[in-house]
Tab-separated table of C-alpha atoms in Angstrom:
chain	number	residue	atom	x	y	z
A	1	MET	CA	119.691	100.314	105.048
A	2	PRO	CA	119.774	102.462	101.878
A	3	PRO	CA	116.607	102.786	99.789
A	4	SER	CA	116.251	100.379	96.855
A	5	HIS	CA	113.592	102.278	94.903
A	6	VAL	CA	113.412	105.939	93.919
A	7	LEU	CA	110.192	107.427	92.558
A	8	ILE	CA	110.401	110.636	90.505
A	9	VAL	CA	107.289	112.767	89.913
A	10	SER	CA	107.696	114.568	86.602
A	11	ALA	CA	105.516	116.281	84.001
A	12	LEU	CA	103.891	115.318	80.726
A	13	GLY	CA	105.748	116.621	77.690
A	14	THR	CA	109.384	116.198	78.738
A	15	GLU	CA	109.922	114.026	75.642
A	16	ARG	CA	107.722	116.212	73.406
A	17	THR	CA	109.118	119.707	73.837
A	18	ASN	CA	108.958	120.223	70.072
A	19	LYS	CA	105.158	119.797	70.059
A	20	MET	CA	102.315	122.000	71.252
A	21	PRO	CA	101.357	122.754	73.969
A	22	TYR	CA	104.592	121.552	75.544
A	23	SER	CA	106.804	123.727	73.362
A	24	MET	CA	105.062	126.771	74.839
A	25	GLN	CA	105.374	125.443	78.393
A	26	ASN	CA	109.086	124.967	77.796
A	27	LEU	CA	109.622	128.322	76.116
A	28	PHE	CA	110.572	130.332	79.187
A	29	GLY	CA	113.229	128.792	81.367
A	30	GLY	CA	113.248	125.354	79.742
A	31	LYS	CA	111.307	123.777	82.629
A	32	LEU	CA	110.473	120.575	80.735
A	33	ASP	CA	114.061	120.219	79.472
A	34	LYS	CA	115.327	120.382	83.053
A	35	LEU	CA	112.814	117.793	84.228
A	36	GLY	CA	113.867	115.568	81.329
A	37	GLU	CA	117.489	115.834	82.464
A	38	ILE	CA	116.472	114.686	85.953
A	39	GLU	CA	114.592	111.697	84.470
A	40	ARG	CA	117.564	110.630	82.356
A	41	GLY	CA	119.962	111.243	85.230
A	42	ILE	CA	118.183	108.939	87.684
A	43	GLY	CA	117.931	106.261	84.993
A	44	ALA	CA	121.668	106.501	84.293
A	45	ILE	CA	122.490	106.281	88.008
A	46	SER	CA	120.321	103.183	88.368
A	47	ARG	CA	121.925	101.429	85.384
A	48	SER	CA	125.462	102.296	86.503
A	49	ARG	CA	125.216	100.422	89.803
A	50	ILE	CA	127.869	97.700	90.007
A	51	ALA	CA	126.427	94.307	90.882
A	52	GLY	CA	128.069	92.779	93.941
A	53	LYS	CA	129.702	96.059	94.985
A	54	GLN	CA	126.742	98.400	95.211
A	55	SER	CA	123.202	97.755	96.335
A	56	PRO	CA	120.735	97.807	93.423
A	57	LEU	CA	118.658	100.943	92.936
A	58	ASP	CA	115.411	100.780	90.969
A	59	TYR	CA	113.588	103.844	89.740
A	60	THR	CA	110.130	104.812	88.525
A	61	VAL	CA	109.326	108.034	86.691
A	62	VAL	CA	105.649	109.063	86.891
A	63	LYS	CA	104.532	111.891	84.580
A	64	PHE	CA	101.471	113.977	85.447
A	65	GLY	CA	99.736	116.788	83.629
A	66	ASP	CA	97.934	119.517	85.567
A	67	VAL	CA	96.311	118.277	88.754
A	68	ALA	CA	92.545	118.941	88.718
A	69	SER	CA	90.737	120.500	91.679
A	70	ASP	CA	89.006	117.182	92.439
A	71	ASP	CA	88.349	113.750	90.928
A	72	ASN	CA	84.655	114.417	90.322
A	73	LYS	CA	85.300	117.238	87.870
A	74	GLY	CA	84.315	115.110	84.889
A	75	GLY	CA	81.176	113.792	86.572
A	76	GLY	CA	80.192	110.163	87.045
A	77	ASP	CA	81.487	107.702	89.600
A	78	GLU	CA	83.716	105.490	87.423
A	79	ASP	CA	87.475	105.643	87.169
A	80	THR	CA	88.943	107.071	83.976
A	81	ILE	CA	92.571	106.444	84.872
A	82	ALA	CA	94.793	105.858	81.850
A	83	ILE	CA	98.372	104.604	82.222
A	84	GLN	CA	100.804	104.246	79.336
A	85	PRO	CA	104.562	103.717	79.093
A	86	GLY	CA	106.678	106.697	78.102
A	87	ASP	CA	105.268	110.157	77.434
A	88	VAL	CA	102.230	109.841	75.167
A	89	LEU	CA	99.143	110.973	77.114
A	90	ASP	CA	97.612	114.447	77.415
A	91	GLY	CA	95.247	115.847	80.021
A	92	GLU	CA	94.647	116.419	83.706
A	93	ILE	CA	94.714	114.012	86.609
A	94	GLY	CA	92.610	114.095	89.766
A	95	PRO	CA	94.385	114.317	93.134
A	96	ASN	CA	92.954	110.989	94.349
A	97	ALA	CA	93.948	109.296	91.104
A	98	ALA	CA	97.478	110.737	91.334
A	99	ALA	CA	97.877	109.579	94.937
A	100	ASN	CA	96.725	106.045	94.148
A	101	VAL	CA	98.944	105.748	91.066
A	102	LEU	CA	101.966	106.808	93.149
A	103	LEU	CA	101.067	104.298	95.865
A	104	GLN	CA	100.708	101.470	93.356
A	105	ALA	CA	103.949	102.374	91.539
A	106	MET	CA	105.938	102.539	94.755
A	107	ALA	CA	104.535	99.624	96.744
A	108	TYR	CA	102.607	97.095	94.673
A	109	GLN	CA	103.518	97.051	90.973
A	110	PRO	CA	106.752	95.248	89.967
A	111	TYR	CA	106.336	96.290	86.301
A	112	ALA	CA	106.703	99.921	87.437
A	113	ARG	CA	110.290	99.214	88.482
A	114	ASN	CA	112.861	100.780	86.128
A	115	ALA	CA	110.084	102.199	83.968
A	116	THR	CA	108.708	105.554	82.873
A	117	LEU	CA	104.952	106.000	82.747
A	118	CYS	CA	102.445	108.759	82.096
A	119	THR	CA	98.972	108.905	83.578
A	120	THR	CA	95.791	110.969	83.319
A	121	GLY	CA	92.175	110.704	84.471
A	122	SER	CA	90.252	110.577	87.707
A	123	LEU	CA	89.355	108.206	90.512
A	124	PRO	CA	86.293	109.379	92.458
A	125	LEU	CA	86.084	108.051	95.998
A	126	ASP	CA	83.093	105.860	95.087
A	127	ALA	CA	85.079	104.287	92.222
A	128	GLU	CA	88.079	103.651	94.448
A	129	LEU	CA	86.306	100.652	95.972
A	130	ALA	CA	85.836	99.149	92.494
A	131	MET	CA	89.566	99.358	91.663
A	132	ASP	CA	90.631	96.048	93.120
A	133	THR	CA	94.082	94.493	92.909
A	134	ALA	CA	93.377	92.784	89.570
A	135	ALA	CA	92.225	96.068	88.027
A	136	TRP	CA	95.367	97.888	89.136
A	137	ASN	CA	97.581	95.029	87.917
A	138	ASP	CA	95.961	95.274	84.488
A	139	LYS	CA	96.511	99.059	84.407
A	140	PHE	CA	100.240	98.595	85.000
A	141	LEU	CA	100.664	95.514	82.763
A	142	CYS	CA	101.423	97.775	79.777
A	143	LEU	CA	104.787	98.602	81.401
A	144	SER	CA	105.965	95.005	80.948
A	145	GLY	CA	108.221	95.171	77.919
A	146	PRO	CA	106.857	97.819	77.538
A	147	GLU	CA	103.693	97.002	75.632
A	148	LEU	CA	103.537	98.124	71.993
A	149	LEU	CA	100.031	96.979	71.060
A	150	ARG	CA	96.897	95.548	72.656
A	151	VAL	CA	93.897	94.356	70.627
A	152	GLU	CA	90.809	92.931	72.303
A	153	ALA	CA	89.364	89.971	70.378
A	154	GLY	CA	86.129	89.589	72.351
A	155	ARG	CA	84.860	86.915	74.668
A	156	GLY	CA	86.315	83.447	74.572
A	157	ALA	CA	84.296	80.423	73.501
A	158	GLY	CA	84.480	78.808	76.964
A	159	ASP	CA	84.494	75.204	75.749
A	160	ASP	CA	85.125	73.703	79.174
A	161	ASP	CA	83.835	74.316	82.672
A	162	GLU	CA	87.036	75.966	83.853
A	163	GLY	CA	87.327	78.193	80.806
A	164	VAL	CA	90.958	77.276	80.095
A	165	LEU	CA	90.505	75.258	76.910
A	166	ASP	CA	88.925	77.545	74.349
A	167	SER	CA	88.422	76.997	70.617
A	168	LYS	CA	88.559	80.733	69.882
A	169	PHE	CA	91.850	81.029	71.746
A	170	GLU	CA	93.257	78.029	69.855
A	171	GLN	CA	92.188	79.422	66.477
A	172	LEU	CA	93.752	82.811	67.187
A	173	ARG	CA	96.910	81.143	68.472
A	174	GLN	CA	97.289	79.212	65.232
A	175	TYR	CA	96.488	82.323	63.193
A	176	VAL	CA	99.269	84.315	64.894
A	177	LYS	CA	101.690	81.441	64.404
A	178	GLN	CA	100.930	81.397	60.660
A	179	TRP	CA	101.255	85.184	60.507
A	180	SER	CA	104.711	85.004	62.114
A	181	MET	CA	105.927	82.652	59.353
A	182	ASN	CA	106.088	85.703	57.067
A	183	TYR	CA	109.232	86.705	58.961
A	184	GLU	CA	111.032	83.369	58.729
A	185	GLY	CA	113.829	82.977	56.219
A	186	ASP	CA	113.974	85.649	53.523
A	187	ARG	CA	112.465	88.857	54.907
A	188	LYS	CA	111.799	90.264	51.421
A	189	GLY	CA	108.362	91.822	51.272
A	190	THR	CA	108.023	92.219	55.054
A	191	GLY	CA	109.293	95.798	55.110
A	192	LEU	CA	111.987	94.919	57.653
A	193	THR	CA	115.548	96.125	57.205
A	194	THR	CA	116.741	94.125	60.216
A	195	PRO	CA	117.228	90.330	60.027
A	196	VAL	CA	115.119	88.391	62.530
A	197	LEU	CA	114.637	84.954	64.041
A	198	VAL	CA	111.186	83.644	64.937
A	199	ARG	CA	110.972	81.572	68.089
A	200	THR	CA	108.133	80.205	70.218
A	201	SER	CA	107.368	82.267	73.315
A	202	ARG	CA	107.692	80.347	76.564
A	203	ARG	CA	106.117	83.040	78.722
A	204	PRO	CA	103.713	81.144	81.014
A	205	PRO	CA	100.230	82.195	82.148
A	206	SER	CA	100.245	84.429	85.198
A	207	GLU	CA	97.646	85.040	87.870
A	208	PHE	CA	99.286	88.396	88.572
A	209	ASP	CA	98.812	89.388	84.902
A	210	GLY	CA	95.235	88.091	85.013
A	211	VAL	CA	95.972	85.454	82.347
A	212	VAL	CA	94.824	81.805	82.485
A	213	ALA	CA	96.098	80.760	79.042
A	214	ARG	CA	98.937	82.238	76.999
A	215	SER	CA	100.761	81.389	73.786
A	216	GLY	CA	102.812	83.330	71.290
A	217	VAL	CA	105.963	83.962	69.305
A	218	ARG	CA	109.117	86.020	69.724
A	219	ILE	CA	110.448	87.888	66.679
A	220	LEU	CA	114.071	88.497	67.657
A	221	PHE	CA	116.217	91.101	65.933
A	222	GLN	CA	119.650	89.912	64.838
A	223	THR	CA	122.873	91.813	64.423
A	224	THR	CA	123.476	93.142	60.917
A	225	ASN	CA	127.264	93.065	61.422
A	226	THR	CA	127.335	96.636	60.154
A	227	GLY	CA	130.188	98.097	62.108
A	228	ASP	CA	130.522	95.028	64.314
A	229	ARG	CA	133.560	93.752	62.428
A	230	TYR	CA	135.203	97.160	62.130
A	231	LYS	CA	138.588	97.459	63.823
A	232	SER	CA	140.141	100.769	64.718
A	233	ALA	CA	143.760	101.586	63.773
A	234	THR	CA	144.785	100.955	67.391
A	235	GLU	CA	143.171	97.503	67.388
A	236	GLU	CA	144.839	96.603	64.081
A	237	ARG	CA	148.283	97.663	65.392
A	238	LYS	CA	147.736	95.638	68.549
A	239	GLU	CA	146.880	92.514	66.546
A	240	GLU	CA	149.921	93.028	64.306
A	241	ASN	CA	152.208	93.380	67.336
A	242	GLU	CA	150.772	90.203	68.834
A	243	ARG	CA	151.437	88.275	65.603
A	244	SER	CA	155.059	89.406	65.469
A	245	ALA	CA	155.677	89.252	69.225
A	246	VAL	CA	157.488	85.887	69.069
A	247	GLY	CA	160.910	87.113	67.930
A	248	GLY	CA	161.834	88.672	64.645
A	249	THR	CA	165.041	86.637	64.319
A	250	GLY	CA	163.584	83.958	62.085
A	251	ALA	CA	163.545	81.446	64.912
A	252	LYS	CA	160.802	78.906	64.656
A	253	LYS	CA	157.849	79.775	66.836
A	254	PRO	CA	156.850	77.191	69.370
A	255	ALA	CA	153.618	75.401	68.563
A	256	SER	CA	151.959	76.949	71.584
A	257	ALA	CA	152.594	80.437	70.193
A	258	ASN	CA	150.462	79.679	67.166
A	259	LYS	CA	147.491	78.677	69.232
A	260	VAL	CA	145.078	81.465	69.958
A	261	LYS	CA	142.632	81.001	72.752
A	262	PRO	CA	139.082	81.644	71.575
A	263	ILE	CA	137.486	84.597	73.307
A	264	MET	CA	134.015	83.823	74.574
A	265	VAL	CA	131.809	86.820	73.973
A	266	LYS	CA	128.302	86.922	75.361
A	267	ALA	CA	125.792	87.506	72.584
A	268	ARG	CA	124.314	90.969	72.633
A	269	LYS	CA	120.609	91.433	73.080
A	270	GLU	CA	119.380	93.156	69.934
A	271	GLY	CA	115.748	93.539	70.967
A	272	GLY	CA	112.613	92.034	69.492
A	273	VAL	CA	108.844	91.884	69.614
A	274	GLU	CA	106.981	89.228	71.572
A	275	VAL	CA	103.424	88.603	70.378
A	276	LEU	CA	101.146	87.001	72.977
A	277	VAL	CA	97.683	85.517	72.581
A	278	GLU	CA	96.036	85.558	75.994
A	279	LYS	CA	92.851	84.451	77.657
A	280	THR	CA	92.161	86.540	80.747
A	281	THR	CA	90.626	85.503	84.043
A	282	SER	CA	87.477	87.377	82.991
A	283	GLY	CA	87.146	85.148	79.894
A	284	ASN	CA	88.256	87.673	77.265
A	285	ILE	CA	90.701	86.949	74.441
A	286	ARG	CA	93.317	89.519	73.517
A	287	ILE	CA	96.551	90.026	71.604
A	288	ARG	CA	99.462	91.910	73.113
A	289	ALA	CA	102.786	92.851	71.539
A	290	ARG	CA	105.655	93.817	73.815
A	291	ARG	CA	109.366	94.489	73.554
A	292	CYS	CA	111.599	91.568	74.476
A	293	ASN	CA	115.248	90.463	74.380
A	294	MET	CA	116.314	93.804	75.848
A	295	ASP	CA	118.897	95.088	78.310
A	296	SER	CA	120.339	98.480	79.189
A	297	LYS	CA	122.710	98.412	76.191
A	298	THR	CA	120.131	97.483	73.549
A	299	THR	CA	119.372	100.075	70.900
A	300	VAL	CA	115.614	100.246	70.356
A	301	LYS	CA	114.775	99.536	66.703
A	302	GLU	CA	111.637	101.651	66.506
A	303	MET	CA	111.201	101.417	62.725
A	304	SER	CA	111.352	97.614	62.720
A	305	GLU	CA	109.028	97.444	65.732
A	306	GLU	CA	106.561	99.707	63.958
A	307	VAL	CA	106.570	97.532	60.831
A	308	ILE	CA	105.833	94.384	62.867
A	309	VAL	CA	103.182	95.999	65.070
A	310	ARG	CA	101.399	97.592	62.112
A	311	SER	CA	101.292	94.262	60.276
A	312	LEU	CA	100.067	92.447	63.399
A	313	LYS	CA	97.325	94.969	64.089
A	314	LYS	CA	96.055	94.751	60.511
A	315	ALA	CA	96.085	90.937	60.586
A	316	VAL	CA	94.312	90.616	63.951
A	317	GLU	CA	91.676	93.214	63.125
A	318	ALA	CA	90.956	91.324	59.874
A	319	TRP	CA	90.613	88.073	61.863
A	320	VAL	CA	88.212	89.651	64.362
A	321	LYS	CA	86.134	91.234	61.575
A	322	ALA	CA	85.922	87.939	59.668
A	323	ARG	CA	84.629	86.165	62.777
A	324	ASP	CA	82.043	88.873	63.403
A	325	VAL	CA	80.773	88.631	59.830
A	326	ALA	CA	80.633	84.832	60.058
A	327	GLY	CA	78.713	85.075	63.324
A	328	PHE	CA	81.243	83.288	65.547
């Protein structure tokens, strides 16, 4: 049976060859450029698989920096593993940390499928026992979407014995809902150039994600129609030929010839940002923003995402600060 998952070990900096120190590493021989081509190639192969005719093939790209001599180089007995989507981290990784990240990505973490991640840090043998399943799941959770922002809002209020109902969670949920209303209707003053729709998130709590309560909104990007209604000269000639196809002799066209069957076109996924208010199994409250409404053909709207995430971060940090000042 053919493999269904390919894991590629690559290097930090393949998407940052114009920045130091990676520009210097890439100077002779273009090593990082070549690794980047391999990363893009395996992704393209995975996406090109034909459903029903070819077995699916998932991929994971794991980017490391230099591998340290051992995981105790930094001292201490706690893990310092950092995992982020894309290519944004800098630094070394310990051999034990690298081995465990590869094991998790290959065997245990579904969010690592069809994703690119970078990782640094160490995992001393004493700390390895402390990295339980929940801790690893939380490390890899940022790949879901992927994640664009995470803000910790402190401990929950814990109003009930089970810790599910929580006044702090409810207040933050309502606050985020009110914040999202800024993007409904006329987007003037929001800084967005892309029209959006605001919808309630129906993403349920998840034990795997370590979340006992979850609520949020989805800010969905809409098509601007720029270029969507453009027809090439070939398409215009084809339409003209179809209109005149029923004889040019002046004979009356049958009624059926005038009827055009509507073409059902599946709506494209234009991307979006899902904002989630979550209460974790450890009793903490947090806000996460992640990409949503995506597929392999979606063009990432980085500028619009940045506008939304920046506004959200400012709003949530103001909410947290106000509660701290008020003594909640």
